[in-house]
């Protein structure tokens, strides 16, 4: 989880030169992410082009292909055709008598021929009409429309390939930059050797499993399509490159590591994906199912669009870090001179909406955690409080529209809909927000509530709102363009493709408005805007490592879910309970544990296939169950020993800040506030969400 290499490369990039990493990793990743946005947007453009074509040329759907001239004769002589048909019938009269057939009626023959001639004339008339309408303008419009249609088809077929390439490319980058998610950073030579050795073993295990999976697929009786074979080959090449990258890193010990080290601490420096891989790989090998990891990683392809959306959300967050937007938002509250505890509450509440649009709390912590932490520290918040607020900054927004996680739940479970989940999510958000506010402002409050006078603070606050107006207009402009130009509303389905465009528009606005201007930060140091190209480049540099660390963890989390599924652990529990209260108690324990060891998306897939059915059959309402699930997951992400959101917080704010916070003195609560405060807030919220509704509908 060390970021020293990353920071070194980033600084060199900002100095003006492009590093090898930018050419080999960041640029391809940027192109892949842009391709995802382009493919998803092209469908909206195509729909509008079809509507526009119909409005410009009535019956445009007939003009989408060149008409074929009918081969029939529209000027056929009906009388001659009738006579010929009757003559043919008289020649066969003897045979008809033998077979007992009735003689043809001349009137019926004429009506049949007249009907045939009329249909032929209509076909020719339609052909001439379409041919006459095929003007050069129509042909040009049609060429563009058909090109976009082909682009959409290609994009849909390419989603799985883009995902595999993106995961492998970014995973190699995360390995080379030592940016994988672990319990602690590599600090000693022993940490490095143990971590990279186990990473190499795990990557070799992934490579071997993929090879066996490919061999088993080719050895099966069913035919293997070229597309499926290409996916197998991409996984194999990717894991081969990942194994070589970890082996190279193992041999090349970086400078600056302390000599020696402790084995126990070194094991904590092993990335979480490595631990998951070793566990699942060992289990599958023991049961004679060595291809297991490859199979469950292949299941990622079934939800390729979802995992690509995760990558887009991370990219959006990294671009957000390059803007002044977060600082300007905090400037609005600064005139009130809020105590740190109240400002932490404001920060967490402000983060609700962007969290909902980034899909999951962990993604938001990666995307905006550093900004929130730095702003809280600049406002005077102690490190422990700032770390607690940063870790919890994404925990309240996962139940708010248009969170991707809720969309996935509704997609996998027909018992619930997004409208129902988001409707009740508002109440869950209100509860968790009130609970966090109560804990932050009452437990271990160390500051006096001496807010600035309204006469002083309000004018300054209004003045701080003015710089935000152009940003609001830019965002509204993009949203309105999609709404009126492409008939696309901003919702949980369109957000992944709209947000990158919005952030590009904001970066372009800053590039134009701040070009040539020199500003000063709170310390009086000069800040020169780095421009659009460098902003996008810096955001993509950060994105590649973060996507590699996160998506590889997501993939191996699905594999751990496979271990739980194959081991039939859930079958050891009753498949239904007589009491909904007993079932809920068990559900809470299981869901919190899953939140500790799995990512949100992988855990939702597993829960949908196992735990959910037990809850439903025990009398727990589906909406209630999934609200409990979301809150339990968030508690799990904040709970030791793993505490994923805290690990992500440490990754974005830096190891030095966490170490400095741990060295601060005070009471037990003060020394561990970053862990205890979120646990109290989310723990109490979970108990209330889980058991209070049962009072109203459980027997």
PDB file of C-alpha atoms in Angstrom, residues 3 43 106 179 216 296 305 350 354 403 419 444 468 617 636 671:
ATOM      1  CA  UNK A   3       2.842   4.975  -2.640  1.00  0.00           C
ATOM      2  CA  UNK A  43     -26.527   4.310 -27.970  1.00  0.00           C
ATOM      3  CA  UNK A 106     -62.860 -18.523 -63.986  1.00  0.00           C
ATOM      4  CA  UNK A 179      -0.076   0.191  -4.544  1.00  0.00           C
ATOM      5  CA  UNK A 216     -10.915 -27.882 -19.487  1.00  0.00           C
ATOM      6  CA  UNK A 296     -15.175 -17.384 -10.624  1.00  0.00           C
ATOM      7  CA  UNK A 305     -20.767  -3.271 -17.300  1.00  0.00           C
ATOM      8  CA  UNK A 350     -21.828  16.820   2.102  1.00  0.00           C
ATOM      9  CA  UNK A 354     -21.095  12.237  -4.416  1.00  0.00           C
ATOM     10  CA  UNK A 403     -26.054   4.360  -5.853  1.00  0.00           C
ATOM     11  CA  UNK A 419     -37.655   2.735  -6.253  1.00  0.00           C
ATOM     12  CA  UNK A 444     -15.404  13.063  23.508  1.00  0.00           C
ATOM     13  CA  UNK A 468     -19.477  27.942  -7.152  1.00  0.00           C
ATOM     14  CA  UNK A 617     -38.352 -17.822   4.146  1.00  0.00           C
ATOM     15  CA  UNK A 636     -18.081  -4.408   8.387  1.00  0.00           C
ATOM     16  CA  UNK A 671      -6.159   7.379  20.960  1.00  0.00           C
TER      17      UNK A 671
END
